[in-house]
Short mmCIF file of C-alpha atoms in Angstrom, two decimals:
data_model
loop_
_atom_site.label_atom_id
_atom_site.label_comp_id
_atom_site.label_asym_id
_atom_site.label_seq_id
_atom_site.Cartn_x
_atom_site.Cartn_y
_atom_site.Cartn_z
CA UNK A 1 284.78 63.85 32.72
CA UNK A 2 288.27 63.20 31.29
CA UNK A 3 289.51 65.49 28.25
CA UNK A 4 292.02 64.74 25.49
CA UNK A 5 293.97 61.57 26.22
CA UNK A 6 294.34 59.98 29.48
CA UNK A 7 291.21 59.86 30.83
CA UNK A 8 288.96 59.40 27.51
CA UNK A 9 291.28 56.59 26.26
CA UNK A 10 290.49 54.69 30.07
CA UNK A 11 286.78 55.42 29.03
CA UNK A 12 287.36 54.24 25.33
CA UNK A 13 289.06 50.59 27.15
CA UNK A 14 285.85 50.22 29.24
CA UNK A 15 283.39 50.81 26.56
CA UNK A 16 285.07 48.61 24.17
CA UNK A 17 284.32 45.84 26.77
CA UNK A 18 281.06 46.45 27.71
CA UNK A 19 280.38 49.85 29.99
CA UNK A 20 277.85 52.57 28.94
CA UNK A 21 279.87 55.36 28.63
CA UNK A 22 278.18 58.78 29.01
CA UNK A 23 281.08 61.65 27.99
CA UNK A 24 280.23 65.27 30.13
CA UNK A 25 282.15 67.57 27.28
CA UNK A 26 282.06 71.67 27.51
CA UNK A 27 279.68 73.17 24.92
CA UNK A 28 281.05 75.30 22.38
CA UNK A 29 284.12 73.54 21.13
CA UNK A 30 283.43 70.44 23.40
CA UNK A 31 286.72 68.12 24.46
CA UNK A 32 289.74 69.55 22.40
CA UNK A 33 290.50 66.22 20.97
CA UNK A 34 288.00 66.75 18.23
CA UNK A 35 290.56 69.74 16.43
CA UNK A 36 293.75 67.68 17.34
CA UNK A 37 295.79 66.21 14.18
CA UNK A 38 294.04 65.28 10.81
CA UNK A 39 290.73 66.93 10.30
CA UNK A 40 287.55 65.82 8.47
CA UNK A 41 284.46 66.84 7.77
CA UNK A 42 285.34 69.02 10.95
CA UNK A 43 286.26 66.58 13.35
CA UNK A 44 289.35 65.00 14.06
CA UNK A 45 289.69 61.40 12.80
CA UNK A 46 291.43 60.37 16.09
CA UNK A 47 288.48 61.73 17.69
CA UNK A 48 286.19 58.64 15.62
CA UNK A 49 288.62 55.38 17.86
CA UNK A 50 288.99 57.82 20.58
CA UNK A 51 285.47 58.36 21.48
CA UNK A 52 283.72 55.15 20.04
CA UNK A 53 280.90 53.37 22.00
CA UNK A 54 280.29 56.71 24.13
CA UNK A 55 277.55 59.25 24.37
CA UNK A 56 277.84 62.36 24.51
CA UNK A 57 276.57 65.16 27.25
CA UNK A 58 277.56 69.00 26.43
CA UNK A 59 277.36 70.53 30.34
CA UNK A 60 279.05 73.37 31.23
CA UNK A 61 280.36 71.88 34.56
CA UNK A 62 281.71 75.42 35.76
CA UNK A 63 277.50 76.23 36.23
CA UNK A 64 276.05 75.46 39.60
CA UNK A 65 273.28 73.68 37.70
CA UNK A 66 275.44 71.83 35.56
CA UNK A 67 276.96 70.23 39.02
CA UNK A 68 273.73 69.39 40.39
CA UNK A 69 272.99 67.73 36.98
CA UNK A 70 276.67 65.60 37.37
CA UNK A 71 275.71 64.90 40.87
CA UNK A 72 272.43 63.05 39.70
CA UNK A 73 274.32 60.92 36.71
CA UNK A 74 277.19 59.70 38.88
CA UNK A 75 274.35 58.87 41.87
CA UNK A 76 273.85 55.88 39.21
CA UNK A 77 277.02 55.27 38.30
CA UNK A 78 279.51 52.72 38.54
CA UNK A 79 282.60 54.85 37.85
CA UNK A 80 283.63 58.05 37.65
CA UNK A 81 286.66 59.00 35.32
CA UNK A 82 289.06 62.64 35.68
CA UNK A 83 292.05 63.60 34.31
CA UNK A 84 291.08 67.17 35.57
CA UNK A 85 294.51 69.20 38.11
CA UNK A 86 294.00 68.17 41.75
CA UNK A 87 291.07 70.21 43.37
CA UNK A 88 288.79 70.83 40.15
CA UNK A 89 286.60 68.45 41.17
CA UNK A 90 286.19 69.40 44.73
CA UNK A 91 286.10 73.15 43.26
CA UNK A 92 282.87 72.25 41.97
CA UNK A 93 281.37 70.37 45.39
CA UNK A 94 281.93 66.90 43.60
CA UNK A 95 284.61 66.05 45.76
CA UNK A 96 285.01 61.74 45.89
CA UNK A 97 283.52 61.78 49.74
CA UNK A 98 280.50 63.63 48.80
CA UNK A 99 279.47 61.84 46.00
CA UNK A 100 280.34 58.58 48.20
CA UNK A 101 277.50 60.02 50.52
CA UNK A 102 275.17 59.65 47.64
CA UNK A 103 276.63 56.25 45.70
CA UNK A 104 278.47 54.77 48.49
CA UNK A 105 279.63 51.93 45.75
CA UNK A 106 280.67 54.85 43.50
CA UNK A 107 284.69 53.79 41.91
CA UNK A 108 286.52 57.30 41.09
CA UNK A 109 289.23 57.20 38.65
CA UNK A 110 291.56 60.17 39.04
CA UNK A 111 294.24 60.33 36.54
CA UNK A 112 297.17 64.07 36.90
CA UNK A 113 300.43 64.55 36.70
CA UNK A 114 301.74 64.15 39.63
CA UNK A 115 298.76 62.33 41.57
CA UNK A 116 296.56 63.78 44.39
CA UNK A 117 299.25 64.30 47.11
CA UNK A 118 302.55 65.17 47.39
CA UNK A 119 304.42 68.41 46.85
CA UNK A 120 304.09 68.53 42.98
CA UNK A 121 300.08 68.07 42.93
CA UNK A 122 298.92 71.24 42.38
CA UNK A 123 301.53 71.47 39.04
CA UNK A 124 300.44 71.42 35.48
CA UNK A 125 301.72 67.83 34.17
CA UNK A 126 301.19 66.70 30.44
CA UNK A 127 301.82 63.09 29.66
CA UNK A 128 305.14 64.21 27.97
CA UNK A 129 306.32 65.32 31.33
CA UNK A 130 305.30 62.08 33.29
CA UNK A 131 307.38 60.38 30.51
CA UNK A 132 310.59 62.36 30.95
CA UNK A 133 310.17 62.71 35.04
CA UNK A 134 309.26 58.68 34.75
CA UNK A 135 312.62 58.34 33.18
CA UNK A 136 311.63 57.21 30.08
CA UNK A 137 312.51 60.39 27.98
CA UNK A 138 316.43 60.08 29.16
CA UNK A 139 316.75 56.85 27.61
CA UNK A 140 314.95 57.61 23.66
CA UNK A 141 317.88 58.88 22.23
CA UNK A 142 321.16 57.88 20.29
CA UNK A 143 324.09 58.69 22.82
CA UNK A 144 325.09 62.19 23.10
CA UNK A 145 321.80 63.35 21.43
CA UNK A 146 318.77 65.04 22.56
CA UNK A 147 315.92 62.61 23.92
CA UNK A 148 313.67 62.38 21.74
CA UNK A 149 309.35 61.20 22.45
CA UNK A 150 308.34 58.06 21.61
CA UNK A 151 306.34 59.47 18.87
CA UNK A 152 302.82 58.80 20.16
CA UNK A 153 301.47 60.21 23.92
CA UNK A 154 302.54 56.77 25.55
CA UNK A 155 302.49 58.62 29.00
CA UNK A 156 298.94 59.51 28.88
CA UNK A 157 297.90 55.92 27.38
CA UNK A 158 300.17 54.10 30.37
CA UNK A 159 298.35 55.87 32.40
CA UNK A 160 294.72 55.23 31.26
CA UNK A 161 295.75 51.86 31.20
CA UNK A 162 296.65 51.46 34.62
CA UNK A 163 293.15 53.35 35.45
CA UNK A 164 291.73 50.41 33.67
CA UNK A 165 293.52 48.10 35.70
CA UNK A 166 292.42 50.09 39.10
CA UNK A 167 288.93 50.40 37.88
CA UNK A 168 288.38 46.31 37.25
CA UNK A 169 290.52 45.91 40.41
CA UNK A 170 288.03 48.09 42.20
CA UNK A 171 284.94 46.72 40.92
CA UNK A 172 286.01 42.87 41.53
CA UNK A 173 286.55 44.13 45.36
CA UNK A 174 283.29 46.07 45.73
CA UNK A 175 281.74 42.92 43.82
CA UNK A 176 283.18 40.56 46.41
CA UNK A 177 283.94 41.95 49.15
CA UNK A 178 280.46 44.28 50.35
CA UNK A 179 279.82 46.51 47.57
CA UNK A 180 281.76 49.89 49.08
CA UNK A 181 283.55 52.15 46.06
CA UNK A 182 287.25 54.07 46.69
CA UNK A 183 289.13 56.95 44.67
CA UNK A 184 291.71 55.41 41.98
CA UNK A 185 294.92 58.01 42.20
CA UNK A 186 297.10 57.39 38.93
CA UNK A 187 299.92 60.07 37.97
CA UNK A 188 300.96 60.01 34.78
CA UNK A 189 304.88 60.17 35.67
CA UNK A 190 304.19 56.77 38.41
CA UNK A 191 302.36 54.73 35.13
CA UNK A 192 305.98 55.64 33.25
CA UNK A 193 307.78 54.66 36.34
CA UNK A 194 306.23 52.11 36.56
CA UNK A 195 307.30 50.00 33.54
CA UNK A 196 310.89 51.17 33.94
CA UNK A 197 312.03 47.48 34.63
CA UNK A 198 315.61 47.55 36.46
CA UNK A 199 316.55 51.56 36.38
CA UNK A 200 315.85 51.89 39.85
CA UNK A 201 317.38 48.76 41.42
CA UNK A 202 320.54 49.37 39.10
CA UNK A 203 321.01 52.37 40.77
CA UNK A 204 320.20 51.17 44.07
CA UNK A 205 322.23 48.58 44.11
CA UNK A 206 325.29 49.34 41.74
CA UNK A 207 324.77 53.30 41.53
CA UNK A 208 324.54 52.71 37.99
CA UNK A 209 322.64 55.62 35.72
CA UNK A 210 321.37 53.75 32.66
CA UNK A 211 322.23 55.67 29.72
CA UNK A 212 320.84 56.49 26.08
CA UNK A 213 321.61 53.74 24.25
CA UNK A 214 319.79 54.36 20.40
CA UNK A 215 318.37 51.12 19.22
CA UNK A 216 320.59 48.52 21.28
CA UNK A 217 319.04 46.89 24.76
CA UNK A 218 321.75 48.23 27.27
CA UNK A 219 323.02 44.57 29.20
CA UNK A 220 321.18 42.42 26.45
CA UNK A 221 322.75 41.05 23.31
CA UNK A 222 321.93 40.61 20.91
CA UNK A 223 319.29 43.44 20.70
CA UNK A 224 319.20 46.02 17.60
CA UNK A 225 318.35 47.58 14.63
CA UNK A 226 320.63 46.74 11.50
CA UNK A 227 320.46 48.32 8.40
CA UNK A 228 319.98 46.68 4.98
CA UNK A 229 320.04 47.31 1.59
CA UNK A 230 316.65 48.62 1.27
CA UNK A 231 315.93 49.26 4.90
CA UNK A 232 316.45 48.40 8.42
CA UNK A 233 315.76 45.31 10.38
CA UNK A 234 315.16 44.70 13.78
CA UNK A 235 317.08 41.47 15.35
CA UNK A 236 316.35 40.21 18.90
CA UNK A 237 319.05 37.12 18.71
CA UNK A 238 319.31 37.40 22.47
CA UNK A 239 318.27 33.62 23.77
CA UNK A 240 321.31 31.19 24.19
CA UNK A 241 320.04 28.97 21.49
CA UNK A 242 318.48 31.79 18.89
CA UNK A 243 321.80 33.24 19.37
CA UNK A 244 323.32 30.04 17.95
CA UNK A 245 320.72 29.71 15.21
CA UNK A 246 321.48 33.19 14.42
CA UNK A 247 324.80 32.56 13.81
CA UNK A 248 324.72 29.79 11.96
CA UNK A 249 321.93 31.69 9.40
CA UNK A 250 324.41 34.21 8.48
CA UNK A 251 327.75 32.02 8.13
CA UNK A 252 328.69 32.76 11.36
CA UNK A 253 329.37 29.33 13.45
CA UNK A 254 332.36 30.20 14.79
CA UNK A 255 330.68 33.23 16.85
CA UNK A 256 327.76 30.74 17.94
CA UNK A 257 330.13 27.80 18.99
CA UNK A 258 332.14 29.89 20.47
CA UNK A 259 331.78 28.95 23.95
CA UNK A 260 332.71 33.15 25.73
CA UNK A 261 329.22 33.68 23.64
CA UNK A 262 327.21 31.10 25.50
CA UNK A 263 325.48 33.32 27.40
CA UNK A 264 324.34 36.48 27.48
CA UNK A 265 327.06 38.37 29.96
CA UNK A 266 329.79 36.67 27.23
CA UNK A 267 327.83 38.64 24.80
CA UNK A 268 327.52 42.06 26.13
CA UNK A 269 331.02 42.16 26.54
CA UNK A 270 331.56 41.47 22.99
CA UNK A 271 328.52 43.15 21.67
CA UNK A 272 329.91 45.38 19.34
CA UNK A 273 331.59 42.21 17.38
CA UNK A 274 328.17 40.83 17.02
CA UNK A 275 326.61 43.80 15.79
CA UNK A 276 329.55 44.49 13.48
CA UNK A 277 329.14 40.74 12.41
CA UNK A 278 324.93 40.96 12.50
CA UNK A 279 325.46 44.07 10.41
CA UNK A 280 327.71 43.10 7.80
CA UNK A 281 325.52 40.34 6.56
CA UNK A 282 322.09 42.40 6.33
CA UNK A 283 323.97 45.05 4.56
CA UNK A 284 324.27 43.06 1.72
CA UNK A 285 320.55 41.86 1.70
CA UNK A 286 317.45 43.11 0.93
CA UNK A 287 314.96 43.33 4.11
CA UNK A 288 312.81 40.34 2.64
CA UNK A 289 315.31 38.26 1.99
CA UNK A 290 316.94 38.92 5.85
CA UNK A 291 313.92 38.54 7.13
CA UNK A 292 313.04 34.95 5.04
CA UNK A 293 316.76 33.33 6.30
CA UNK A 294 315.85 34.42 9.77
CA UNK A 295 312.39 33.46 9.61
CA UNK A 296 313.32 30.06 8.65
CA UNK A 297 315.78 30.10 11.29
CA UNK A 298 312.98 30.64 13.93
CA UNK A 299 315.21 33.76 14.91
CA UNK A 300 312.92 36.89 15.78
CA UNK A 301 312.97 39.40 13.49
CA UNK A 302 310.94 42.38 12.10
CA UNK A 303 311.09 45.24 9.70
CA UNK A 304 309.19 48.64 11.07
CA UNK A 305 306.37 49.41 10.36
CA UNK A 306 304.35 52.65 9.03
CA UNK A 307 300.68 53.56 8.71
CA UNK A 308 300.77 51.69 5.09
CA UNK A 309 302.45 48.70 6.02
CA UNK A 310 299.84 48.23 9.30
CA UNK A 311 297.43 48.65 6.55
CA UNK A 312 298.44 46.30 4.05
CA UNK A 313 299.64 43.85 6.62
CA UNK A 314 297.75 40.28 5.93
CA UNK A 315 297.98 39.90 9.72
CA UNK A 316 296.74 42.75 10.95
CA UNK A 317 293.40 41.96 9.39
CA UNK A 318 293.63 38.47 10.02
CA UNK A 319 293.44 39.19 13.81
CA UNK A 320 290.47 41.85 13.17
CA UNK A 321 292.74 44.80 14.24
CA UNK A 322 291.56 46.96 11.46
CA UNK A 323 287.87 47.74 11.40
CA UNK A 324 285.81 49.82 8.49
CA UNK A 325 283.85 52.29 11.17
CA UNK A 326 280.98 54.70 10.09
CA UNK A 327 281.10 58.04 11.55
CA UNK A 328 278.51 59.95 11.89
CA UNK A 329 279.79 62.67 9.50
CA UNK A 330 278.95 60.15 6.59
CA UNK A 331 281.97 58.65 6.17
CA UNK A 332 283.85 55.58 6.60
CA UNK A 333 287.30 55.18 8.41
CA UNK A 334 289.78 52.34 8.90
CA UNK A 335 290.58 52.08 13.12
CA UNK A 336 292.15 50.27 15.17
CA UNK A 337 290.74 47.11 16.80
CA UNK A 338 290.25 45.59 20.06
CA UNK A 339 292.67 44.20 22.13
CA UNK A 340 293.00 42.25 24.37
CA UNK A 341 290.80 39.48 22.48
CA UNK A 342 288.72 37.75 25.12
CA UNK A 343 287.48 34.19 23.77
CA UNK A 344 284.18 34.40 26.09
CA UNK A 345 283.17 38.22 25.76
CA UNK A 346 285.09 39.83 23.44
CA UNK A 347 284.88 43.33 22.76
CA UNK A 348 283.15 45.24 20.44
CA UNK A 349 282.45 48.57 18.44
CA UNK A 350 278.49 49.23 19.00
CA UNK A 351 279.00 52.80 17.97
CA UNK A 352 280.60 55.51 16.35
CA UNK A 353 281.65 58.31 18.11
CA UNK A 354 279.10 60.97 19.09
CA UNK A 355 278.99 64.47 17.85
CA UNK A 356 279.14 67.07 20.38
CA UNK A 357 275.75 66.86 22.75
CA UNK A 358 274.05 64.09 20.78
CA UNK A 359 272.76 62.50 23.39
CA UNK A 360 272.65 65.28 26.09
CA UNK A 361 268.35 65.01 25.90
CA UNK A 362 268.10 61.70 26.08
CA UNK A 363 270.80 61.23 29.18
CA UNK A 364 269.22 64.15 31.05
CA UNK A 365 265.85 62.42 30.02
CA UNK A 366 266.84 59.52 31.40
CA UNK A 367 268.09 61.14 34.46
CA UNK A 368 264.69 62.19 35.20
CA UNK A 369 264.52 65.96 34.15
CA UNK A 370 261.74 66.64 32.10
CA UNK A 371 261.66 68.73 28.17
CA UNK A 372 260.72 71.58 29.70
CA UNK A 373 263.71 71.79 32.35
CA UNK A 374 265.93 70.63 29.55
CA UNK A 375 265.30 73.31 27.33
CA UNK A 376 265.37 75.97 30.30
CA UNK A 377 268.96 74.60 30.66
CA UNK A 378 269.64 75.15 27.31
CA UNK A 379 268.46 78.74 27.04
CA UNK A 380 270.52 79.28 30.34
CA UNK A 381 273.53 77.42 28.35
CA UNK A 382 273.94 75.08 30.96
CA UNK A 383 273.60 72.56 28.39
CA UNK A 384 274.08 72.07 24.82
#
């Protein structure tokens, strides 16, 4: 029952790896995803990875009807996945402990803002506000700038993500431990949180704020982005010995035997010498060449990416991360691939994504309702 991002991309992970994914979308304009960004034939092309391997149901869950009709699909179901404000769901009488009465091994995936309790539940909360409450927003920016996003809706993903990881949690326990389902509560500003590595303790411990820091990694050196001739680099020369290979690539010994630069503390405290050092040398190269020396140096090292490089990349299609994907609008478009890659049952793309209601008759079918109180529905506009 998810819309947009969170939710749909937790059902997008399942499907990929197996799950029959049925998609409840209003009728009319059905989830807003499909008129997000680029548009073809109609549809937005996001909308093609986003809602791959899923069927589609147009029910107009505000209907009394239409929540008897959810009440019968989720009876037979294994999960249940919202990204809907606290209280919409038991708004409509499908409340988690009355659809337990009915599917006791029912698994509810709840994804908000803020989570299901506390005194922020009942506030509107976008992924970009669980990333700057998550305290990932106050460190994207160059030092005295404004923060800045990461550039994609990594707050909503984090958070479908750890659904994912609740939902295969929740199923392994039900699995072995007596077959009884439980509510999943994931906030979008708790998945940020979450992955915020030492910002907390810091604090805690030191009373430390972490600041902005641009490109560098704060207490790590060293870490950056260095600009070339053509370009920028990225350099992660970090590790005691890749620092000294580093080094020595760009005619630097006397920095890598240099024993204050050993380790890593030694370095932060000189860090700006290093990047002065790192950055005079790629200056005067060309990114391929940089990234050739330092290759052959087993020192890591990357140039960034856009949309054409992913698509030209050798590797990248290698590793089966771009797929050719029919829609169902009669064209073809390059997507993303699976991942994780699982050696014994690896995922897969068994179809395109649905157009709004395709498969509404034949879910309802299934369900047990018959044409004629299908097509009652529809004339009510129940369904679509």
């Amino acid at each position: 029952m998810g819309q947009l991002i969170a939710g749909p991309f937790a059902g997008k992970t399942l499907g990929e790896f197996g799950a029959e994914v049925v998609k409840i979308e209003p009728p009319g304009a059905g989830d807003p995803l499909r008129a997000w960004r680029l548009i073809k034939d109609g549809t937005s092309v996001w909308w093609q990875v986003q809602s791959r391997n899923k069927r589609s149901v147009a029910l107009d869950l505000r209907q009394s009807e239409a929540q008897d009709i959810a009440r019968r699909l989720i009876a037979d179901a294994d999960v249940l996945i919202e990204n809907f404000r606290p209280g919409t769901l038991e708004a409509w009488g499908l409340a988690p402990e009355e659809l337990h009465r009915a599917n006791p091994g029912l698994i509810v995936l709840r994804i908000s803002g803020y989570g299901q309790t506390g005194p922020y539940r009942d506030l509107p909360g976008f992924g970009v506000i669980g990333e700057a409450m998550g305290g990932l927003r106050h460190l994207t920016a160059e030092p005295g700038r404004v923060p800045v996003r990461v550039g994609v809706s990594i707050g909503d993903t984090l958070a479908a993500l750890h659904g994912v990881i609740g939902v295969l949690a929740a199923l392994h326990h039900r699995t072995a431990n007596g077959g009884q389902g439980q509510v999943i509560d994931v906030a979008l500003h708790e998945a940020v949180f979450n992955v915020m590595e030492s910002l907390v303790p810091e604090y805690s411990a030191f009373g430390a704020v972490r600041e902005p820091a641009g490109s560098a990694l704060p207490g790590i050196a060293p870490s950056n982005a260095y600009r070339c001739a053509d370009g920028w680099v990225l350099v992660a020369g970090n590790g005691d010995s890749i620092f000294r290979r580093l080094m020595d690539a760009i005619g630097r010994s006397d920095l890598g035997a240099d024993p204050a630069l050993a380790g890593n503390a030694g370095r932060v405290a000189r860090v700006e010498e290093i990047d002065a050092a790192i950055g005079a040398w790629t200056a005067a190269r060309g990114v391929a060449e940089v990234l050739d020396v330092l290759g052959a140096a087993r020192v890591p090292a990357g140039r960034i990416y856009t949309a054409r490089d992913i698509h030209e990349d050798p590797h990248y299609r290698a590793r089966g991360m771009l797929l050719q994907q029919e829609t169902r609008d009669g064209y073809t478009v390059e997507v993303p691939g699976i991942c994780p890659k699982l050696s014994a049952t690896p995922g897969t793309v068994r179809s395109s994504a649905p157009r709004l209601g395709d498969d509404t008759d034949a879910v309802l079918a299934e369900a047990g309702l018959t044409a004629q109180q299908i097509a009652l529905l529809r004339g009510k506009g129940v369904i679509a």
